[in-house]
Short mmCIF file of C-alpha atoms in Angstrom, two decimals:
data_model
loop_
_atom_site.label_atom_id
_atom_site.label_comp_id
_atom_site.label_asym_id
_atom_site.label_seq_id
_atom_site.Cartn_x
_atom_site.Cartn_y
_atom_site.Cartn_z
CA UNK A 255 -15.33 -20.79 -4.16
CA UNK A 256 -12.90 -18.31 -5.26
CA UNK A 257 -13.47 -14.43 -3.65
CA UNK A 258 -13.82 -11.47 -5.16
CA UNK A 259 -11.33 -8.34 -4.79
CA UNK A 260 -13.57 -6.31 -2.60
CA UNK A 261 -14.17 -9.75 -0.37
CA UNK A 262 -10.17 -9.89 0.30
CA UNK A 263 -9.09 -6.23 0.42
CA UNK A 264 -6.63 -5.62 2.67
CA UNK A 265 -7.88 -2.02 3.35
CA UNK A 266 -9.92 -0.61 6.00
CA UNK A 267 -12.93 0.43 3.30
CA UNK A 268 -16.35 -0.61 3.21
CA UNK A 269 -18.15 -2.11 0.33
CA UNK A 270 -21.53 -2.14 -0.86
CA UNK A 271 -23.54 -3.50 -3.55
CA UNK A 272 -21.11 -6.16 -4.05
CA UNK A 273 -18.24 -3.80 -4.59
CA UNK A 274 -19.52 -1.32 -6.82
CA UNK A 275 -19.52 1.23 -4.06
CA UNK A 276 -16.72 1.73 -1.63
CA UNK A 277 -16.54 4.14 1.41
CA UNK A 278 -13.86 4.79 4.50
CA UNK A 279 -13.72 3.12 7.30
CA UNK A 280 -15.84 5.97 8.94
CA UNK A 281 -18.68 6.15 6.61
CA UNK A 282 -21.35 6.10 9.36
CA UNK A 283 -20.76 10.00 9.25
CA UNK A 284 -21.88 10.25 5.98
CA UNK A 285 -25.55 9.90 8.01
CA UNK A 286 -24.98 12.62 9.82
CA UNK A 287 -23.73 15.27 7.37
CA UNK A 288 -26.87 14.07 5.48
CA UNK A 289 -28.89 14.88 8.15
CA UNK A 290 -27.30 18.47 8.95
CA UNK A 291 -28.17 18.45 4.93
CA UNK A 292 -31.73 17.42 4.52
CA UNK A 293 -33.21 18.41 7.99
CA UNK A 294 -32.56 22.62 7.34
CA UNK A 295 -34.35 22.29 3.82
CA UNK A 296 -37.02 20.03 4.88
CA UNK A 297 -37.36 22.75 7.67
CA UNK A 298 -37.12 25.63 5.01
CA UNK A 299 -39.64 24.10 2.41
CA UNK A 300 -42.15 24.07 5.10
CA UNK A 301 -41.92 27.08 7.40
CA UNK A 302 -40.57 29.15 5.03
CA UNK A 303 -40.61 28.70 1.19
CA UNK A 304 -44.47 27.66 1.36
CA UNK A 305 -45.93 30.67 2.57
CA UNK A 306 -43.88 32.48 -0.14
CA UNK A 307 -45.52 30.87 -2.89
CA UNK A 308 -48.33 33.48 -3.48
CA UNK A 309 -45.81 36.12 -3.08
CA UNK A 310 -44.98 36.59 -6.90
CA UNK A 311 -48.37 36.08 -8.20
CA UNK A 312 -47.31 36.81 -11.95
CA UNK A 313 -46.75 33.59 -14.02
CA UNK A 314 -46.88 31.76 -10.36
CA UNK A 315 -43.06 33.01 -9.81
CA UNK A 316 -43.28 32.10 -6.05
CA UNK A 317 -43.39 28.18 -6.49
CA UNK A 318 -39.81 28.83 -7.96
CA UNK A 319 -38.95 29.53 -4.11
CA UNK A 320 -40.32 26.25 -3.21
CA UNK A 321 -38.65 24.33 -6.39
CA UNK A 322 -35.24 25.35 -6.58
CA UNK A 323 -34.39 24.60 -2.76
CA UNK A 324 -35.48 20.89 -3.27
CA UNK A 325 -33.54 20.48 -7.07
CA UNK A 326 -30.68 22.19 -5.51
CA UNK A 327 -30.56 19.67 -2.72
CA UNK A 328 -30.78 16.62 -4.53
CA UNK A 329 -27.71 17.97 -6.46
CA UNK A 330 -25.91 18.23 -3.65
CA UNK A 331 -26.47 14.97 -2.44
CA UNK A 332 -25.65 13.12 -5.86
CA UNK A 333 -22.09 15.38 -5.38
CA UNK A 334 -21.95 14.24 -1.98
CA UNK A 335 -22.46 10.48 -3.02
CA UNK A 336 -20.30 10.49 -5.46
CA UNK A 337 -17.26 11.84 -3.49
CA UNK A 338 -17.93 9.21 -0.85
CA UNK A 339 -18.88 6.10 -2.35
CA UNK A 340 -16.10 6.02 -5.62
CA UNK A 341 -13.00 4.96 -5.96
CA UNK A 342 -10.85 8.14 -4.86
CA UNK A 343 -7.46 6.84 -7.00
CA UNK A 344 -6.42 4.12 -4.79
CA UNK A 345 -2.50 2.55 -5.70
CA UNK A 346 -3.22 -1.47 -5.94
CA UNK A 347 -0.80 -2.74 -3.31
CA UNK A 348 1.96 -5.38 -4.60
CA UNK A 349 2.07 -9.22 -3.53
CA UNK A 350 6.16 -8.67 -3.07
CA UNK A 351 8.57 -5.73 -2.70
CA UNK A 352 10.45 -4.30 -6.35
CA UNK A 353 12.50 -6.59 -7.21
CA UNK A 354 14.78 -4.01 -9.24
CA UNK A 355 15.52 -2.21 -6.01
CA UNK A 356 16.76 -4.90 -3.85
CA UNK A 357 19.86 -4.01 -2.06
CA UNK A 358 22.42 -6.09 0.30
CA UNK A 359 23.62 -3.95 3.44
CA UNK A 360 26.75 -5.80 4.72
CA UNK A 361 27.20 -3.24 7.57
CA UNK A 362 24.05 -4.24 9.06
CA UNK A 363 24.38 -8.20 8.79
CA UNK A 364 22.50 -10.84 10.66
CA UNK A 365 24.12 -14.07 11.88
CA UNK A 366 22.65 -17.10 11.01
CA UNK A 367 24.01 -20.47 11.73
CA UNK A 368 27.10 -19.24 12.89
CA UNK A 369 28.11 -16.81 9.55
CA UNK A 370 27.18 -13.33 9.02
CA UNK A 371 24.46 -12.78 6.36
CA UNK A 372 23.69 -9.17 4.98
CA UNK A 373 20.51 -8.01 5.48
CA UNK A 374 18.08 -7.29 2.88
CA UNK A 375 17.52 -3.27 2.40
CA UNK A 376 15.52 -0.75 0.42
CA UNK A 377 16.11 2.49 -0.41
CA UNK A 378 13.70 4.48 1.44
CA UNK A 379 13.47 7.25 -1.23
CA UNK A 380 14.45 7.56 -4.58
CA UNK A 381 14.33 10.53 -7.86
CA UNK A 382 11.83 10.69 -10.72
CA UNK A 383 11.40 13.63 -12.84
CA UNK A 384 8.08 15.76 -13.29
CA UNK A 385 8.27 18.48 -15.41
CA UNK A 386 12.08 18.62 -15.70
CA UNK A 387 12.44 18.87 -12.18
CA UNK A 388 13.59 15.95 -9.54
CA UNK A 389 10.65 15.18 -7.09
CA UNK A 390 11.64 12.51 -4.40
CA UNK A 391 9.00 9.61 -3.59
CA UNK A 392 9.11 7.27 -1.17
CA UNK A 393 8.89 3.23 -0.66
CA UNK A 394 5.31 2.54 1.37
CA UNK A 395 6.45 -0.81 3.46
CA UNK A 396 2.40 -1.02 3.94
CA UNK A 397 1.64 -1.58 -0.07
CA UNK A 398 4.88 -2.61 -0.86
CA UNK A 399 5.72 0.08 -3.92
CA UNK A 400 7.20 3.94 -4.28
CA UNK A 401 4.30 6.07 -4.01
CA UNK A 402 3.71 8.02 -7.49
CA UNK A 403 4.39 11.53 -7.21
CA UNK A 404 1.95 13.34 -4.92
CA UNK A 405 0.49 10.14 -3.80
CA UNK A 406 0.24 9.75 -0.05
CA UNK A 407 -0.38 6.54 2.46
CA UNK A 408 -3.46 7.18 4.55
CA UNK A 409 -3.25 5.69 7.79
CA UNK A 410 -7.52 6.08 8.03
CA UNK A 411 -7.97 3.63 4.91
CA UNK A 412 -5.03 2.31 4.48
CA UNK A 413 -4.35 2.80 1.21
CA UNK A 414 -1.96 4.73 -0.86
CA UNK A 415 -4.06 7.55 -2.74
CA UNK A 416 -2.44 9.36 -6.03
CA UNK A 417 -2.98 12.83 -5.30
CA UNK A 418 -3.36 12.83 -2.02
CA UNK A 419 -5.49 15.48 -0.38
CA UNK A 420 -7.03 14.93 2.82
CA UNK A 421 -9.51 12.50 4.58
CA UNK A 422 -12.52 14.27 4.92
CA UNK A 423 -14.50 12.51 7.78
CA UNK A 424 -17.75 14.70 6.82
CA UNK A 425 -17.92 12.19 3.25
CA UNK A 426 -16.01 9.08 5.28
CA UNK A 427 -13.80 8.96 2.23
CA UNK A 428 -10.48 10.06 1.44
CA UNK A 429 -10.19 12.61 -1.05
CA UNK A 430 -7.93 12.19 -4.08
CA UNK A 431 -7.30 12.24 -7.74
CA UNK A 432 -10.79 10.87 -8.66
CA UNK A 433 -13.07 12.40 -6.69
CA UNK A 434 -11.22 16.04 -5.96
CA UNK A 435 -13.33 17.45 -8.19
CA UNK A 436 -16.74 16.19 -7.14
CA UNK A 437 -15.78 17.17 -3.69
CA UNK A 438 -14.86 20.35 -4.26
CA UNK A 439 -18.15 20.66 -6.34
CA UNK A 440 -20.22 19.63 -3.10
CA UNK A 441 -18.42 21.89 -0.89
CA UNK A 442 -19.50 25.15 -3.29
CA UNK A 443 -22.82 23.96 -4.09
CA UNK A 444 -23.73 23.14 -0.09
CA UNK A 445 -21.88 26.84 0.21
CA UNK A 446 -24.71 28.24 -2.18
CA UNK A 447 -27.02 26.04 -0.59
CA UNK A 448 -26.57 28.38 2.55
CA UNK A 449 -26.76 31.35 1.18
CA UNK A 450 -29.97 30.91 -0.69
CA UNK A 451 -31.63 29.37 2.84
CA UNK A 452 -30.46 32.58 4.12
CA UNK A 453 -31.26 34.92 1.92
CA UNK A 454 -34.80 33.57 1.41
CA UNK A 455 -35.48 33.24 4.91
CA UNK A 456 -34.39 37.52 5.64
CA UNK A 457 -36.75 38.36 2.79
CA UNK A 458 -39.80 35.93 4.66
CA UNK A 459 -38.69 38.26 7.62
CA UNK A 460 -39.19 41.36 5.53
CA UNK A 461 -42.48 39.87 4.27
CA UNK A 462 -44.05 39.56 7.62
CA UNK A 463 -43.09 43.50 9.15
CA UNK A 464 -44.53 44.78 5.95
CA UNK A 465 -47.67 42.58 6.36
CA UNK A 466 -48.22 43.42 9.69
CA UNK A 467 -46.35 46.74 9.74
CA UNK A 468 -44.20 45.96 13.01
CA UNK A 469 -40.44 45.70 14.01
CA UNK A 470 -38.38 43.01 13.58
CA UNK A 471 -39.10 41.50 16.63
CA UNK A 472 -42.02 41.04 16.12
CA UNK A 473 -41.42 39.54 12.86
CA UNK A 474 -39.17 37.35 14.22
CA UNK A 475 -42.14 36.14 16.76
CA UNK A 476 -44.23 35.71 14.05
CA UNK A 477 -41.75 33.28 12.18
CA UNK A 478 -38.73 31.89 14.81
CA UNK A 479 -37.92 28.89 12.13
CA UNK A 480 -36.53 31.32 10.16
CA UNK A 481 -34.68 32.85 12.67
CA UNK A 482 -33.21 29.06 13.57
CA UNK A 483 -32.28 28.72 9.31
CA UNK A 484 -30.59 32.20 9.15
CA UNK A 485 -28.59 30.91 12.30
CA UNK A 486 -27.37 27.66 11.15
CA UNK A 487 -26.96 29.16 7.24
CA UNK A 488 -24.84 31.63 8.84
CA UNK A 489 -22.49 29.67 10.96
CA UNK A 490 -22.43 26.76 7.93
CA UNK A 491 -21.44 29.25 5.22
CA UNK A 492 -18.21 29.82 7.46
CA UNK A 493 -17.46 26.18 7.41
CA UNK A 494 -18.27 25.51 3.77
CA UNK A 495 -17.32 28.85 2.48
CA UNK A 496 -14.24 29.50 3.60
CA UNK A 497 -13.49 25.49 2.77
CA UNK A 498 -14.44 26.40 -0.93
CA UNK A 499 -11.99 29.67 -0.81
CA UNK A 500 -9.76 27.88 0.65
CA UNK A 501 -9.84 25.09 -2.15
CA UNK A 502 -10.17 27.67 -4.77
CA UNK A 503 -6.50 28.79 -3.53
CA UNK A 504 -4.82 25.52 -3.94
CA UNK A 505 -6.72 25.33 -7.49
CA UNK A 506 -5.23 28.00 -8.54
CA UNK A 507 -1.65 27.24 -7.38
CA UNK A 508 -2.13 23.01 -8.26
CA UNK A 509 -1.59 22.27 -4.72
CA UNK A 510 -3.19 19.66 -2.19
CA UNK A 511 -4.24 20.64 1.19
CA UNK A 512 -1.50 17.75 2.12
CA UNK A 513 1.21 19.68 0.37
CA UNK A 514 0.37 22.82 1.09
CA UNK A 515 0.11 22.07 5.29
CA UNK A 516 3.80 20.21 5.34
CA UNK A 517 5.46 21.74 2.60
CA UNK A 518 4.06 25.65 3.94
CA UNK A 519 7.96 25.90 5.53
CA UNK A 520 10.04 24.31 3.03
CA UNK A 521 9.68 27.64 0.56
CA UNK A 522 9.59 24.35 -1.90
CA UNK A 523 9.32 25.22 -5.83
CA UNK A 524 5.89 23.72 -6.93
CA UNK A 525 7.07 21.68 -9.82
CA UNK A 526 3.00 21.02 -10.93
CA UNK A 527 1.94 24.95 -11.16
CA UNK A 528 0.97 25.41 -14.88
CA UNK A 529 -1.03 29.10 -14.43
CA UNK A 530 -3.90 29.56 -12.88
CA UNK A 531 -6.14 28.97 -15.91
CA UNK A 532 -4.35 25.51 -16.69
CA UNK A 533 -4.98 24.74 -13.25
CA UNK A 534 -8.28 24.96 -13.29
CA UNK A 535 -8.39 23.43 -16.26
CA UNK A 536 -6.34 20.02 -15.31
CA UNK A 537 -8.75 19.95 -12.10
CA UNK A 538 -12.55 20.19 -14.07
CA UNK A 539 -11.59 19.77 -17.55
CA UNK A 540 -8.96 16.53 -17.97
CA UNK A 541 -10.71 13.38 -18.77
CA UNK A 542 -11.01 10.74 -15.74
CA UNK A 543 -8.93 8.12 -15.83
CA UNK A 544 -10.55 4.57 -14.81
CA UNK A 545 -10.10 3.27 -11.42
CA UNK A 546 -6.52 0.91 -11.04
CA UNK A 547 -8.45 -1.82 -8.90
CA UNK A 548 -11.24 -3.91 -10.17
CA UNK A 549 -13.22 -4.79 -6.90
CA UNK A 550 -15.76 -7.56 -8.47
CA UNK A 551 -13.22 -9.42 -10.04
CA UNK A 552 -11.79 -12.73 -8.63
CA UNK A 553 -8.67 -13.12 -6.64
CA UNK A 554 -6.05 -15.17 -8.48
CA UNK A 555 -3.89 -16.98 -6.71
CA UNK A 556 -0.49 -15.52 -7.65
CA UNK A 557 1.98 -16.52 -4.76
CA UNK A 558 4.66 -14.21 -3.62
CA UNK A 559 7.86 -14.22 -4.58
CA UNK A 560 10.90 -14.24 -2.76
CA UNK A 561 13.96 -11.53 -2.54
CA UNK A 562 16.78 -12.57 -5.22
CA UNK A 563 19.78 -14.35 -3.51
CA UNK A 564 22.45 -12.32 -2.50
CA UNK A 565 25.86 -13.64 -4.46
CA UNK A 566 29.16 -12.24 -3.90
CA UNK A 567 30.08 -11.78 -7.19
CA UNK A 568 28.73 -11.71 -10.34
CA UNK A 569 28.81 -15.13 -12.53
CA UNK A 570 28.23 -16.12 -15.89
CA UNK A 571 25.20 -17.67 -17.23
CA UNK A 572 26.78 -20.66 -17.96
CA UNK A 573 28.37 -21.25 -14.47
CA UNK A 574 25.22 -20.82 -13.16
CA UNK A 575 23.82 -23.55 -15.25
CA UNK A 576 26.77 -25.90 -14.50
CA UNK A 577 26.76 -24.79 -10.78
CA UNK A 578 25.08 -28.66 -9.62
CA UNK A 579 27.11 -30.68 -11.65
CA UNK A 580 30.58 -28.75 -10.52
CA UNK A 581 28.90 -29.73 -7.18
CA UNK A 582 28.32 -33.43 -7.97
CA UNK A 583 31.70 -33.44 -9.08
CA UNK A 584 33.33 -31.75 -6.40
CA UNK A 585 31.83 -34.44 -3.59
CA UNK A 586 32.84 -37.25 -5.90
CA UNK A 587 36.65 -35.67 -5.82
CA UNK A 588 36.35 -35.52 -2.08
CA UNK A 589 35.23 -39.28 -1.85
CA UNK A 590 37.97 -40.93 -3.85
CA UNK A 591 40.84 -38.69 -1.96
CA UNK A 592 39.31 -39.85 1.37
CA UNK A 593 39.60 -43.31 0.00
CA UNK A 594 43.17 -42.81 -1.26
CA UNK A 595 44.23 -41.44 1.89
CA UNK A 596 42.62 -44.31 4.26
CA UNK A 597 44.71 -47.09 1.34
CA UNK A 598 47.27 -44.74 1.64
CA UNK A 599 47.61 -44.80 5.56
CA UNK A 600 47.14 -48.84 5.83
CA UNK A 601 49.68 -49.31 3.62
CA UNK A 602 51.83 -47.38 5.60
CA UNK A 603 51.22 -49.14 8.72
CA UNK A 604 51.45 -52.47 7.00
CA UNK A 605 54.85 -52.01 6.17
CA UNK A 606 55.98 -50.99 9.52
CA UNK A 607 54.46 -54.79 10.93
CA UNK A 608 56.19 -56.29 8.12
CA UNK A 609 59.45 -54.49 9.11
CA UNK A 610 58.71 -55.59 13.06
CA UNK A 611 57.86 -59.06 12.25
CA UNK A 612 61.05 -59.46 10.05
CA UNK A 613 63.17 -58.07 13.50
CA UNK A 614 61.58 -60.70 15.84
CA UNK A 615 62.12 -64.01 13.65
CA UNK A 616 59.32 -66.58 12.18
CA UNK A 617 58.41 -67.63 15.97
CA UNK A 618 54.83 -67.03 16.71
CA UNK A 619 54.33 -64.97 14.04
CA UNK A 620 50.70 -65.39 13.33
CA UNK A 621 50.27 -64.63 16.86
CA UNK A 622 51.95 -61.11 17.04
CA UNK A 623 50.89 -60.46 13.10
CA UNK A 624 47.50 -61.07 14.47
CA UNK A 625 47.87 -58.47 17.76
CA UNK A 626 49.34 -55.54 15.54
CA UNK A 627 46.78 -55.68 12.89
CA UNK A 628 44.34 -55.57 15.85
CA UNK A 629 45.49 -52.75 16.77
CA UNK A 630 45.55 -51.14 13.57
CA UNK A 631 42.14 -52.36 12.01
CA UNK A 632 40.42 -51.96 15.63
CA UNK A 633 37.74 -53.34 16.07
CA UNK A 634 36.79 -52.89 12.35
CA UNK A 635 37.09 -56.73 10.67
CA UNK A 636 35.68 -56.09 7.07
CA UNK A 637 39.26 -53.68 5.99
CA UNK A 638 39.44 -54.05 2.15
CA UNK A 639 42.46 -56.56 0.77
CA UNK A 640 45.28 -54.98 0.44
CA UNK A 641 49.03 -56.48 -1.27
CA UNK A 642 51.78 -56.10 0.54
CA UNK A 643 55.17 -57.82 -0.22
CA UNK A 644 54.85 -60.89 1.20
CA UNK A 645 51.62 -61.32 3.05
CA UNK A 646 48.24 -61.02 1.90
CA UNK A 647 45.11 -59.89 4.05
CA UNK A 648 41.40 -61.14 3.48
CA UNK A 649 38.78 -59.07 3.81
CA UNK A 650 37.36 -61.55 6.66
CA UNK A 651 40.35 -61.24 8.90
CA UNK A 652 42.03 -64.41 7.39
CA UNK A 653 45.96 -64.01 7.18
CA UNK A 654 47.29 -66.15 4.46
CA UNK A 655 50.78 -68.26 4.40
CA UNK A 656 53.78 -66.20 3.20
CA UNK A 657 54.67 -66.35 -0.39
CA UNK A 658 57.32 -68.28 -1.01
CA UNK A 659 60.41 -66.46 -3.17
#
């Protein structure tokens, strides 16, 4: 039975639901942040927001208290889902390198059966314009392709990502052209999230010294959970708040965290800055394009190809066609001047036994015919016939009379 995409990824993700959701490799985290998400509101709702509810008495304003904590969460977890568990603008890898940018190094040659064959290179790095400027990308030997501009390889998923941010372990997802946005919405909205706990849980404080008309302390007695939320609101709104001013910078400036941490030196010109306000608008406002990889479809069974053959020179198309029979012909040519030159040799040698026979006389001349052919022929008895002069000699080693004149 043929797979499915998702079934043969190469990638260190996780899929569920048959492929329609995909997380990182470290997804189990996603458990915790949703408990460090769910536990302080379920804690809020009932130590803190219910007794609050009689507070407001006109038009029963004080079950808003209690509402708009538990609405506010479950926004924040559908953000939260949806940065973890989509498609963040993964590259599909290739089956075989780019053919149009093979290269033969002959410096760097390998020897093969005795002969020196050049070694198949890449070039590591090549120049593509964006916005009238030259921006260098590189070849990923992982998925086999130059990485679009500000796409990056992450070594967590392994995957190339096209706008690359960071991998955020708190979602177990990388974060990336498709789901920047949502994350960036999560981040604010749990940042709001902690100062409404907060806020809420001072003014219970205040609630309880003016109903019992004591100090704080004794407030604070009276109600420790909401001590406990203002802590942990506190020291979260410096995590998530100064991540959302942080990401409201590079906004602002079209930057990625991954740009703006190794390229923070370089004094680089930002080729993708378009103003603030077109920034902003590109990020929330540009229309989504559709994930490159179809996990639920099937694997087809495209093979990979190999690296062109490296030829010296260039040829004509119809030399390469004619390449096998030049071949053919070539061995053919070989064969018959072999041949020639073994006819040519015996003939040579026959002619120097005629001229020795002729020296000694008739007497015993089969005899001494018979010794010198034996050691011309050798051992080999099946020589083809060949004419001399005066003597003729059989393919079976038979010597025939003279010829008379």
């Amino acid at each position: 039975m043929a797979k499915r995409v998702y079934e043969a990824w190469k990638g260190n993700n996780i899929f569920f639901i048959c492929g329609r959701l995909i997380f990182g490799p470290d997804a189990k985290s996603l458990l915790v942040t949703l408990f460090l998400i769910i536990a302080p509101v379920a804690v809020f709702c009932v130590f803190v927001a219910r007794h609050l509810r009689h507070e407001f008495s006109s038009y029963n304003a004080g079950y808003a208290i209690l509402v708009a904590p538990i609405v506010f969460t479950i926004h924040v977890l559908v953000l939260l889902l949806l940065t973890s568990s989509r498609d963040p603008g993964i590259v599909p890898r290739n089956l075989h390198p780019p053919e149009e940018e093979f290269r033969y190094d002959t410096s760097a040659s390998v020897e093969v059966g005795g002969r020196q064959t050049p070694s198949l290179q890449f070039p590591r790095t090549k120049e593509v314009m964006v916005n009238g400027l030259p921006v260098r990308v590189k070849y990923c030997d992982t998925c086999m392709l130059y990485r679009p501009p500000r796409c990056s390889h992450c070594s967590i998923c392994n995957n190339c990502v096209e706008r690359f941010d960071h991998h955020c372990p708190w979602v177990g997802q990388c974060i990336g052209l498709r789901n920047y946005r949502y994350f960036f919405c999560f981040v604010s909205s749990a940042a709001l999230l902690c100062i409404y706990v907060f806020a809420i849980s001072a003014f219970y404080i205040k609630v309880l010294m003016n109903d019992h008309q004591g100090t704080v302390w004794r407030a604070m007695k009276e109600s420790p959970a909401s001590v406990v939320l203002m802590a942990y609101s506190f020291i979260s709104l410096w995590f998530v708040g100064g991540l959302t001013g942080f990401h409201l910078y590079l906004i602002s400036t079209n930057q990625t965290t991954y740009e703006n941490f190794r390229y923070r030196s370089d004094n680089r010109i930002n080729v993708y800055d378009r103003g603030c306000i077109n920034n902003f608008l590109e990020v929330f406002c540009t229309k989504m394009n559709p994930s490159k990889n179809d996990f639920r479809a099937f694997v087809t069974d495209e093979q990979p190809q190999r690296p062109p053959m490296h030829t010296p020179r260039d040829t004509d198309p119809e030399d390469n066609n004619n390449t096998g029979d030049n071949r053919r012909m070539k061995v053919e040519d070989d064969m018959d001047i072999g041949g020639d030159l073994l006819k040519i040799s015996q003939r040579h040698n026959i002619e120097d036994i005629e001229a020795d026979i002729c020296s000694r006389g008739s007497d015993g001349l089969n005899h001494n015919l018979s010794e010198a052919v034996d050691s011309v022929l050798g051992s080999d008895r099946r020589a083809p016939v060949v004419q001399s002069d005066s003597w003729e000699i059989g393919n079976e080693g038979k010597y025939a009379n003279p010829k008379e004149t």
